[in-house]
Amino acid sequence: MKKIKILILCFILAIGTLAGQSVLEQTGHVRISEVNEKEIESGSKTIAIIGAKLVDGIGGEPLQDAVVIVKNNVISQVGKAESISIPANSDIVDAKGLTLLPGFIDSHFHYDFVKELPTKFLRNGITSLRDPGEWIEAYKAERESGLPLPRLFLTGPHIEMPPAAWPEDAYIVRDRKEARTAVNVLIDNGVSAIKIYFRLSLGLIEEVCTVAHKRGIPVTAHLEITDAREAILAGLDGVEHVTSFGVALLPLMEAQKYRQEIMGNNKARQVGRYDMWAKFDMNSPAVDSLIRFLAKHKTFVTPTLAAYEYRLGKGKNDTSQAKGFNNMMAFTGKAAKGGVEIVVGSHGAWVGYAKRGWSFQREMELLVESGMAPMDVILGATIKGARFFRIQDRLGSIEEGKQADLVLVKGDPLKDIKALYNIERVMLNGIWIR
Ligand SMILES: [Zn+2]
């Protein structure tokens, strides 16, 4: 009898282990989807785009005089003109003098209830975006408007501790159990990533990452008072805003003083961070060591430089702020050269030096100005963004079998990144957007 009991116990354990394994295996292959996936129309035509310079989004040698065939909503053939026979029933698009790129992926977009902003972004080439910190419900009116929208990858409200900096955009938690619940509730509601806000304690960052990763969902954070290295060791996949690295670059006592100030007053950071960045020495060992750390951990970094841009002139005379911004750019350029995964985030409507709808292009210009090669910036806007979102198996590049999200621009962005303002056509899921 005892033997049978032991056998049964072993059987149960074995089944349990197998089930456990399959859950773990699944987590690597969870399908991350945009909340509006079912609302996005699928193309039903065969389209041949002929004669463009092709930039594939995965860093391949640009192809002159390329042909790309789209069938329904999928890229079915990619190659040189002479190697592809164009299907007889194709709609032919003459793209001579244009550059063809994958649809752009905006890693940090804010809707902020600016009507039709997502549509404007789509028309400007952004076919996928992530809004890190907005309720899914906030997009209802846009989704019901009938206007074409990019693929909406939403995080829901950010997870934050009291007293929250932006309570209306926060899912406020106070302990591990509340943090676990928040992550599960948000994922059950359809979020495709979790966004952490800066008051969340290190222990809770770890808890959030553990629960989210078990369900195959990435976690990214806006940090301000937590050392980015500690937060990355706790499990973060991404860090939003170059300013999130400030505390990691300060000497211990100054870091603690900054923490104390912000713990007492959320608004202290708005001036404090420029002053802090103005004082950093970009050639210091602290900077080099942080960059090596970020590269080693393959952390995705969304600098959102356009959100901090500050230039002297025209009533702007704060030299410390200008110097702070210059150092943010220098850090970004250095990080990119050091192998850090830089992705492109526009910050939506509220940036100082871009017309509404063009902050993604402005961010790409600033990344080039900070020292990145245009090709690297384009990778940050395409395949790297897709890897950050965990959608690289279906989006982020022009390769056979991928969904047909494409952008045609006039000119050559590899020579001058400003060409990305010259949007000629945008295709979403096999359909040209008007
Ligand atoms: Zn933001």
GROMACS .gro file of C-alpha atoms and ligand atoms in nm:
model
  435
    1MET     CA    1   0.000   0.000   0.000
    2LYS     CA    2   0.278   0.236   0.100
    3LYS     CA    3   0.462   0.164  -0.228
    4ILE     CA    4   0.153   0.249  -0.426
    5LYS     CA    5   0.118   0.577  -0.238
    6ILE     CA    6   0.481   0.661  -0.317
    7LEU     CA    7   0.425   0.572  -0.682
    8ILE     CA    8   0.119   0.792  -0.698
    9LEU     CA    9   0.311   1.076  -0.532
   10CYS     CA   10   0.597   1.038  -0.784
   11PHE     CA   11   0.345   1.040  -1.067
   12ILE     CA   12   0.185   1.360  -0.937
   13LEU     CA   13   0.527   1.522  -0.896
   14ALA     CA   14   0.630   1.420  -1.247
   15ILE     CA   15   0.310   1.563  -1.395
   16GLY     CA   16   0.361   1.879  -1.190
   17THR     CA   17   0.716   1.917  -1.318
   18LEU     CA   18   0.610   1.859  -1.676
   19ALA     CA   19   0.333   2.113  -1.642
   20GLY     CA   20   0.581   2.354  -1.487
   21GLN     CA   21   0.819   2.305  -1.777
   22SER     CA   22   0.554   2.360  -2.035
   23VAL     CA   23   0.454   2.686  -1.868
   24LEU     CA   24   0.819   2.796  -1.872
   25GLU     CA   25   0.854   2.694  -2.233
   26GLN     CA   26   0.541   2.884  -2.325
   27THR     CA   27   0.667   3.204  -2.166
   28GLY     CA   28   0.936   3.229  -2.431
   29HIS     CA   29   0.669   3.221  -2.701
   30VAL     CA   30   0.386   3.425  -2.563
   31ARG     CA   31   0.233   3.619  -2.847
   32ILE     CA   32   0.248   3.988  -2.769
   33SER     CA   33  -0.033   4.169  -2.944
   34GLU     CA   34  -0.152   4.520  -3.002
   35VAL     CA   35  -0.487   4.599  -2.837
   36ASN     CA   36  -0.641   4.697  -3.172
   37GLU     CA   37  -0.513   4.396  -3.367
   38LYS     CA   38  -0.861   4.281  -3.470
   39GLU     CA   39  -0.958   4.633  -3.579
   40ILE     CA   40  -0.670   4.670  -3.824
   41GLU     CA   41  -0.774   4.589  -4.178
   42SER     CA   42  -0.579   4.332  -4.375
   43GLY     CA   43  -0.467   4.397  -4.731
   44SER     CA   44  -0.615   4.174  -5.001
   45LYS     CA   45  -0.407   4.285  -5.301
   46THR     CA   46  -0.076   4.196  -5.453
   47ILE     CA   47   0.144   4.504  -5.462
   48ALA     CA   48   0.485   4.534  -5.628
   49ILE     CA   49   0.704   4.821  -5.507
   50ILE     CA   50   0.971   4.872  -5.770
   51GLY     CA   51   1.294   5.069  -5.792
   52ALA     CA   52   1.337   5.198  -5.437
   53LYS     CA   53   1.652   5.186  -5.232
   54LEU     CA   54   1.573   4.923  -4.970
   55VAL     CA   55   1.679   4.959  -4.607
   56ASP     CA   56   1.568   4.632  -4.454
   57GLY     CA   57   1.570   4.729  -4.085
   58ILE     CA   58   1.809   4.453  -3.980
   59GLY     CA   59   2.126   4.626  -4.090
   60GLY     CA   60   2.170   4.458  -4.427
   61GLU     CA   61   2.360   4.637  -4.705
   62PRO     CA   62   2.106   4.879  -4.860
   63LEU     CA   63   1.974   4.739  -5.186
   64GLN     CA   64   1.949   4.970  -5.489
   65ASP     CA   65   1.670   4.919  -5.739
   66ALA     CA   66   1.489   4.673  -5.514
   67VAL     CA   67   1.161   4.495  -5.564
   68VAL     CA   68   0.931   4.413  -5.275
   69ILE     CA   69   0.615   4.212  -5.333
   70VAL     CA   70   0.334   4.232  -5.080
   71LYS     CA   71   0.061   3.970  -5.095
   72ASN     CA   72  -0.245   4.041  -4.882
   73ASN     CA   73  -0.087   4.164  -4.559
   74VAL     CA   74   0.246   3.986  -4.586
   75ILE     CA   75   0.582   4.064  -4.748
   76SER     CA   76   0.617   3.773  -4.988
   77GLN     CA   77   0.933   3.856  -5.186
   78VAL     CA   78   1.229   4.088  -5.140
   79GLY     CA   79   1.521   4.125  -5.377
   80LYS     CA   80   1.696   4.282  -5.674
   81ALA     CA   81   1.478   4.363  -5.976
   82GLU     CA   82   1.640   4.098  -6.196
   83SER     CA   83   1.587   3.818  -5.944
   84ILE     CA   84   1.212   3.860  -5.897
   85SER     CA   85   0.932   3.797  -6.140
   86ILE     CA   86   0.643   4.028  -6.068
   87PRO     CA   87   0.305   3.852  -6.036
   88ALA     CA   88   0.075   3.943  -6.328
   89ASN     CA   89  -0.207   4.077  -6.109
   90SER     CA   90   0.013   4.320  -5.911
   91ASP     CA   91  -0.059   4.685  -5.838
   92ILE     CA   92   0.271   4.837  -5.939
   93VAL     CA   93   0.422   5.125  -5.743
   94ASP     CA   94   0.711   5.304  -5.910
   95ALA     CA   95   0.941   5.400  -5.622
   96LYS     CA   96   1.245   5.533  -5.808
   97GLY     CA   97   1.426   5.801  -5.606
   98LEU     CA   98   1.259   5.683  -5.287
   99THR     CA   99   1.385   5.482  -4.991
  100LEU     CA  100   1.175   5.193  -4.861
  101LEU     CA  101   1.195   5.114  -4.490
  102PRO     CA  102   1.003   4.904  -4.239
  103GLY     CA  103   0.723   5.089  -4.059
  104PHE     CA  104   0.864   5.273  -3.759
  105ILE     CA  105   0.817   5.154  -3.403
  106ASP     CA  106   0.779   5.428  -3.142
  107SER     CA  107   0.890   5.290  -2.806
  108HIS     CA  108   0.763   5.586  -2.604
  109PHE     CA  109   0.453   5.766  -2.728
  110HIS     CA  110   0.214   5.967  -2.511
  111TYR     CA  111  -0.139   6.015  -2.633
  112ASP     CA  112  -0.239   6.256  -2.354
  113PHE     CA  113  -0.585   6.294  -2.513
  114VAL     CA  114  -0.450   6.492  -2.808
  115LYS     CA  115  -0.721   6.412  -3.062
  116GLU     CA  116  -0.608   6.223  -3.374
  117LEU     CA  117  -0.244   6.225  -3.265
  118PRO     CA  118  -0.201   5.848  -3.322
  119THR     CA  119  -0.340   5.888  -3.676
  120LYS     CA  120  -0.102   6.176  -3.741
  121PHE     CA  121   0.186   5.957  -3.629
  122LEU     CA  122   0.072   5.674  -3.857
  123ARG     CA  123   0.066   5.912  -4.153
  124ASN     CA  124   0.421   6.011  -4.057
  125GLY     CA  125   0.544   5.653  -4.077
  126ILE     CA  126   0.491   5.519  -3.724
  127THR     CA  127   0.304   5.193  -3.775
  128SER     CA  128   0.348   5.066  -3.417
  129LEU     CA  129   0.368   5.254  -3.092
  130ARG     CA  130   0.388   5.188  -2.722
  131ASP     CA  131   0.222   5.426  -2.480
  132PRO     CA  132   0.398   5.366  -2.150
  133GLY     CA  133   0.152   5.489  -1.893
  134GLU     CA  134  -0.193   5.542  -2.035
  135TRP     CA  135  -0.509   5.351  -1.957
  136ILE     CA  136  -0.625   5.125  -2.239
  137GLU     CA  137  -0.967   5.289  -2.203
  138ALA     CA  138  -0.817   5.627  -2.295
  139TYR     CA  139  -0.784   5.509  -2.656
  140LYS     CA  140  -1.155   5.423  -2.688
  141ALA     CA  141  -1.259   5.737  -2.878
  142GLU     CA  142  -0.967   5.708  -3.121
  143ARG     CA  143  -1.045   5.342  -3.184
  144GLU     CA  144  -1.409   5.422  -3.250
  145SER     CA  145  -1.334   5.722  -3.472
  146GLY     CA  146  -1.297   5.515  -3.789
  147LEU     CA  147  -0.962   5.681  -3.860
  148PRO     CA  148  -0.667   5.454  -3.934
  149LEU     CA  149  -0.450   5.393  -3.628
  150PRO     CA  150  -0.106   5.245  -3.578
  151ARG     CA  151  -0.071   4.918  -3.390
  152LEU     CA  152  -0.131   5.017  -3.028
  153PHE     CA  153   0.092   4.841  -2.779
  154LEU     CA  154  -0.025   4.967  -2.442
  155THR     CA  155   0.104   4.924  -2.090
  156GLY     CA  156  -0.198   5.058  -1.910
  157PRO     CA  157  -0.122   5.287  -1.615
  158HIS     CA  158   0.228   5.275  -1.476
  159ILE     CA  159   0.285   5.090  -1.150
  160GLU     CA  160   0.377   5.329  -0.874
  161MET     CA  161   0.392   5.371  -0.496
  162PRO     CA  162   0.226   5.649  -0.297
  163PRO     CA  163   0.251   5.943  -0.304
  164ALA     CA  164   0.235   5.900  -0.681
  165ALA     CA  165   0.385   6.168  -0.905
  166TRP     CA  166   0.096   6.132  -1.155
  167PRO     CA  167  -0.180   5.958  -0.955
  168GLU     CA  168  -0.433   5.968  -1.242
  169ASP     CA  169  -0.199   5.765  -1.465
  170ALA     CA  170  -0.090   5.527  -1.193
  171TYR     CA  171  -0.185   5.184  -1.063
  172ILE     CA  172  -0.080   5.244  -0.705
  173VAL     CA  173   0.055   4.952  -0.503
  174ARG     CA  174   0.190   4.932  -0.150
  175ASP     CA  175   0.331   4.584  -0.105
  176ARG     CA  176   0.434   4.268  -0.287
  177LYS     CA  177   0.087   4.124  -0.296
  178GLU     CA  178  -0.064   4.439  -0.444
  179ALA     CA  179   0.222   4.453  -0.695
  180ARG     CA  180   0.158   4.093  -0.807
  181THR     CA  181  -0.212   4.162  -0.837
  182ALA     CA  182  -0.151   4.479  -1.039
  183VAL     CA  183   0.070   4.298  -1.291
  184ASN     CA  184  -0.174   4.012  -1.335
  185VAL     CA  185  -0.477   4.241  -1.365
  186LEU     CA  186  -0.304   4.457  -1.626
  187ILE     CA  187  -0.191   4.157  -1.831
  188ASP     CA  188  -0.541   4.009  -1.811
  189ASN     CA  189  -0.666   4.341  -1.949
  190GLY     CA  190  -0.444   4.317  -2.255
  191VAL     CA  191  -0.128   4.515  -2.185
  192SER     CA  192   0.178   4.416  -2.386
  193ALA     CA  193   0.437   4.555  -2.142
  194ILE     CA  194   0.453   4.676  -1.785
  195LYS     CA  195   0.573   5.026  -1.705
  196ILE     CA  196   0.718   5.106  -1.365
  197TYR     CA  197   0.727   5.457  -1.228
  198PHE     CA  198   1.002   5.600  -1.018
  199ARG     CA  199   0.873   5.569  -0.664
  200LEU     CA  200   0.832   5.194  -0.682
  201SER     CA  201   1.077   5.039  -0.436
  202LEU     CA  202   1.348   4.802  -0.549
  203GLY     CA  203   1.183   4.503  -0.383
  204LEU     CA  204   0.861   4.572  -0.567
  205ILE     CA  205   1.045   4.627  -0.897
  206GLU     CA  206   1.180   4.276  -0.854
  207GLU     CA  207   0.836   4.139  -0.773
  208VAL     CA  208   0.678   4.309  -1.077
  209CYS     CA  209   0.952   4.178  -1.309
  210THR     CA  210   0.921   3.823  -1.176
  211VAL     CA  211   0.545   3.809  -1.224
  212ALA     CA  212   0.551   3.982  -1.566
  213HIS     CA  213   0.832   3.761  -1.699
  214LYS     CA  214   0.650   3.447  -1.591
  215ARG     CA  215   0.375   3.560  -1.824
  216GLY     CA  216   0.614   3.653  -2.105
  217ILE     CA  217   0.564   4.029  -2.074
  218PRO     CA  218   0.857   4.277  -2.073
  219VAL     CA  219   0.902   4.546  -1.808
  220THR     CA  220   1.036   4.895  -1.856
  221ALA     CA  221   1.076   5.184  -1.613
  222HIS     CA  222   1.107   5.555  -1.568
  223LEU     CA  223   1.359   5.581  -1.283
  224GLU     CA  224   1.455   5.886  -1.089
  225ILE     CA  225   1.554   5.789  -0.737
  226THR     CA  226   1.663   5.428  -0.787
  227ASP     CA  227   2.008   5.332  -0.914
  228ALA     CA  228   1.943   5.198  -1.266
  229ARG     CA  229   2.194   4.915  -1.215
  230GLU     CA  230   2.005   4.787  -0.912
  231ALA     CA  231   1.675   4.807  -1.100
  232ILE     CA  232   1.820   4.622  -1.399
  233LEU     CA  233   1.956   4.350  -1.172
  234ALA     CA  234   1.603   4.330  -1.028
  235GLY     CA  235   1.485   4.235  -1.379
  236LEU     CA  236   1.407   4.540  -1.595
  237ASP     CA  237   1.418   4.487  -1.973
  238GLY     CA  238   1.421   4.854  -2.056
  239VAL     CA  239   1.484   5.200  -1.916
  240GLU     CA  240   1.288   5.503  -2.036
  241HIS     CA  241   1.453   5.849  -2.052
  242VAL     CA  242   1.824   5.921  -2.041
  243THR     CA  243   1.757   6.111  -1.715
  244SER     CA  244   1.677   5.779  -1.547
  245PHE     CA  245   2.054   5.721  -1.520
  246GLY     CA  246   2.127   6.033  -1.312
  247VAL     CA  247   2.131   5.872  -0.971
  248ALA     CA  248   2.355   5.589  -1.095
  249LEU     CA  249   2.617   5.850  -1.195
  250LEU     CA  250   2.620   6.054  -0.872
  251PRO     CA  251   2.857   5.990  -0.582
  252LEU     CA  252   2.680   5.811  -0.295
  253MET     CA  253   2.608   6.108  -0.069
  254GLU     CA  254   2.482   6.329  -0.353
  255ALA     CA  255   2.266   6.047  -0.481
  256GLN     CA  256   2.109   6.010  -0.139
  257LYS     CA  257   2.055   6.388  -0.110
  258TYR     CA  258   1.878   6.391  -0.447
  259ARG     CA  259   1.666   6.097  -0.334
  260GLN     CA  260   1.572   6.276  -0.011
  261GLU     CA  261   1.467   6.588  -0.201
  262ILE     CA  262   1.245   6.400  -0.442
  263MET     CA  263   1.104   6.169  -0.178
  264GLY     CA  264   0.978   6.490  -0.015
  265ASN     CA  265   0.873   6.671  -0.331
  266ASN     CA  266   0.794   6.508  -0.666
  267LYS     CA  267   0.851   6.832  -0.854
  268ALA     CA  268   1.210   6.881  -0.732
  269ARG     CA  269   1.331   6.662  -1.020
  270GLN     CA  270   1.223   6.899  -1.295
  271VAL     CA  271   1.501   7.151  -1.235
  272GLY     CA  272   1.723   6.917  -1.039
  273ARG     CA  273   1.791   6.680  -1.325
  274TYR     CA  274   1.935   6.941  -1.562
  275ASP     CA  275   2.160   7.079  -1.288
  276MET     CA  276   2.270   6.726  -1.208
  277TRP     CA  277   2.347   6.643  -1.572
  278ALA     CA  278   2.530   6.973  -1.621
  279LYS     CA  279   2.782   6.865  -1.357
  280PHE     CA  280   2.856   6.519  -1.495
  281ASP     CA  281   3.186   6.452  -1.665
  282MET     CA  282   3.113   6.237  -1.969
  283ASN     CA  283   3.472   6.109  -1.968
  284SER     CA  284   3.453   5.982  -1.611
  285PRO     CA  285   3.502   5.617  -1.516
  286ALA     CA  286   3.148   5.624  -1.366
  287VAL     CA  287   3.000   5.690  -1.712
  288ASP     CA  288   3.215   5.424  -1.880
  289SER     CA  289   3.130   5.166  -1.619
  290LEU     CA  290   2.755   5.232  -1.641
  291ILE     CA  291   2.766   5.203  -2.021
  292ARG     CA  292   2.951   4.871  -1.999
  293PHE     CA  293   2.688   4.751  -1.752
  294LEU     CA  294   2.398   4.847  -1.983
  295ALA     CA  295   2.563   4.681  -2.283
  296LYS     CA  296   2.636   4.365  -2.088
  297HIS     CA  297   2.278   4.333  -1.966
  298LYS     CA  298   2.136   4.415  -2.312
  299THR     CA  299   1.905   4.670  -2.155
  300PHE     CA  300   1.692   4.861  -2.404
  301VAL     CA  301   1.728   5.234  -2.353
  302THR     CA  302   1.477   5.489  -2.486
  303PRO     CA  303   1.658   5.823  -2.438
  304THR     CA  304   1.363   6.053  -2.539
  305LEU     CA  305   1.613   6.334  -2.599
  306ALA     CA  306   1.347   6.543  -2.774
  307ALA     CA  307   1.159   6.566  -2.445
  308TYR     CA  308   1.458   6.737  -2.281
  309GLU     CA  309   1.594   6.940  -2.570
  310TYR     CA  310   1.705   7.286  -2.460
  311ARG     CA  311   1.906   7.530  -2.673
  312LEU     CA  312   2.034   7.872  -2.581
  313GLY     CA  313   1.880   8.168  -2.765
  314LYS     CA  314   1.536   8.325  -2.812
  315GLY     CA  315   1.463   8.390  -2.446
  316LYS     CA  316   1.642   8.074  -2.338
  317ASN     CA  317   1.947   8.165  -2.137
  318ASP     CA  318   1.987   7.897  -1.873
  319THR     CA  319   2.340   7.779  -1.946
  320SER     CA  320   2.320   7.503  -1.687
  321GLN     CA  321   2.010   7.360  -1.856
  322ALA     CA  322   2.178   7.378  -2.196
  323LYS     CA  323   2.487   7.205  -2.062
  324GLY     CA  324   2.272   6.941  -1.892
  325PHE     CA  325   2.101   6.865  -2.222
  326ASN     CA  326   2.434   6.850  -2.407
  327ASN     CA  327   2.557   6.593  -2.158
  328MET     CA  328   2.240   6.386  -2.203
  329MET     CA  329   2.315   6.378  -2.576
  330ALA     CA  330   2.681   6.296  -2.517
  331PHE     CA  331   2.587   6.010  -2.285
  332THR     CA  332   2.346   5.871  -2.544
  333GLY     CA  333   2.604   5.884  -2.823
  334LYS     CA  334   2.865   5.722  -2.604
  335ALA     CA  335   2.623   5.452  -2.492
  336ALA     CA  336   2.537   5.370  -2.854
  337LYS     CA  337   2.906   5.340  -2.941
  338GLY     CA  338   2.954   5.122  -2.632
  339GLY     CA  339   2.699   4.871  -2.763
  340VAL     CA  340   2.391   4.976  -2.565
  341GLU     CA  341   2.060   4.894  -2.738
  342ILE     CA  342   1.920   5.240  -2.811
  343VAL     CA  343   1.560   5.253  -2.933
  344VAL     CA  344   1.359   5.551  -3.055
  345GLY     CA  345   1.083   5.705  -2.844
  346SER     CA  346   0.909   6.027  -2.947
  347HIS     CA  347   0.735   6.126  -2.623
  348GLY     CA  348   0.425   6.213  -2.830
  349ALA     CA  349   0.302   6.570  -2.854
  350TRP     CA  350   0.491   6.756  -2.587
  351VAL     CA  351   0.842   6.819  -2.712
  352GLY     CA  352   0.993   7.163  -2.748
  353TYR     CA  353   1.151   7.160  -3.091
  354ALA     CA  354   0.917   6.961  -3.315
  355LYS     CA  355   0.588   7.041  -3.482
  356ARG     CA  356   0.303   6.831  -3.353
  357GLY     CA  357   0.320   6.483  -3.503
  358TRP     CA  358   0.692   6.500  -3.584
  359SER     CA  359   0.860   6.429  -3.251
  360PHE     CA  360   0.966   6.079  -3.365
  361GLN     CA  361   1.157   6.231  -3.657
  362ARG     CA  362   1.299   6.499  -3.423
  363GLU     CA  363   1.422   6.228  -3.187
  364MET     CA  364   1.597   6.050  -3.476
  365GLU     CA  365   1.769   6.375  -3.572
  366LEU     CA  366   1.888   6.424  -3.214
  367LEU     CA  367   2.020   6.067  -3.198
  368VAL     CA  368   2.225   6.134  -3.511
  369GLU     CA  369   2.344   6.463  -3.363
  370SER     CA  370   2.450   6.276  -3.050
  371GLY     CA  371   2.687   6.068  -3.261
  372MET     CA  372   2.491   5.765  -3.384
  373ALA     CA  373   2.512   5.662  -3.748
  374PRO     CA  374   2.181   5.707  -3.936
  375MET     CA  375   2.170   5.330  -3.997
  376ASP     CA  376   2.193   5.262  -3.620
  377VAL     CA  377   1.916   5.511  -3.552
  378ILE     CA  378   1.698   5.340  -3.814
  379LEU     CA  379   1.764   5.003  -3.648
  380GLY     CA  380   1.656   5.161  -3.317
  381ALA     CA  381   1.336   5.270  -3.490
  382THR     CA  382   1.267   4.928  -3.644
  383ILE     CA  383   1.406   4.586  -3.547
  384LYS     CA  384   1.544   4.688  -3.207
  385GLY     CA  385   1.208   4.839  -3.117
  386ALA     CA  386   1.048   4.512  -3.231
  387ARG     CA  387   1.283   4.312  -3.010
  388PHE     CA  388   1.208   4.542  -2.715
  389PHE     CA  389   0.835   4.482  -2.775
  390ARG     CA  390   0.901   4.107  -2.841
  391ILE     CA  391   0.728   4.120  -3.180
  392GLN     CA  392   1.038   4.070  -3.396
  393ASP     CA  393   0.903   3.747  -3.543
  394ARG     CA  394   0.634   3.940  -3.733
  395LEU     CA  395   0.734   4.310  -3.744
  396GLY     CA  396   1.035   4.543  -3.750
  397SER     CA  397   1.202   4.454  -4.079
  398ILE     CA  398   1.146   4.398  -4.449
  399GLU     CA  399   1.186   4.024  -4.477
  400GLU     CA  400   0.981   3.757  -4.645
  401GLY     CA  401   0.699   3.635  -4.424
  402LYS     CA  402   0.670   3.948  -4.212
  403GLN     CA  403   0.358   4.164  -4.188
  404ALA     CA  404   0.359   4.440  -4.446
  405ASP     CA  405   0.416   4.763  -4.250
  406LEU     CA  406   0.625   4.988  -4.477
  407VAL     CA  407   0.733   5.347  -4.526
  408LEU     CA  408   0.846   5.518  -4.846
  409VAL     CA  409   1.040   5.843  -4.812
  410LYS     CA  410   1.186   6.078  -5.068
  411GLY     CA  411   1.565   6.094  -5.061
  412ASP     CA  412   1.821   5.894  -4.868
  413PRO     CA  413   1.798   5.894  -4.486
  414LEU     CA  414   2.135   5.718  -4.464
  415LYS     CA  415   2.294   6.033  -4.607
  416ASP     CA  416   2.064   6.279  -4.429
  417ILE     CA  417   1.829   6.162  -4.155
  418LYS     CA  418   1.603   6.460  -4.234
  419ALA     CA  419   1.480   6.262  -4.535
  420LEU     CA  420   1.257   6.079  -4.287
  421TYR     CA  421   1.037   6.389  -4.279
  422ASN     CA  422   0.962   6.339  -4.652
  423ILE     CA  423   0.698   6.073  -4.612
  424GLU     CA  424   0.562   5.965  -4.952
  425ARG     CA  425   0.356   5.662  -4.854
  426VAL     CA  426   0.284   5.448  -4.550
  427MET     CA  427   0.156   5.091  -4.560
  428LEU     CA  428  -0.007   4.923  -4.263
  429ASN     CA  429  -0.082   4.552  -4.280
  430GLY     CA  430  -0.075   4.549  -4.661
  431ILE     CA  431  -0.288   4.862  -4.713
  432TRP     CA  432  -0.165   5.209  -4.815
  433ILE     CA  433  -0.278   5.473  -4.565
  434ARG     CA  434  -0.429   5.781  -4.722
  435ZN      ZN  435   0.704   5.954  -2.093
   0.00000   0.00000   0.00000
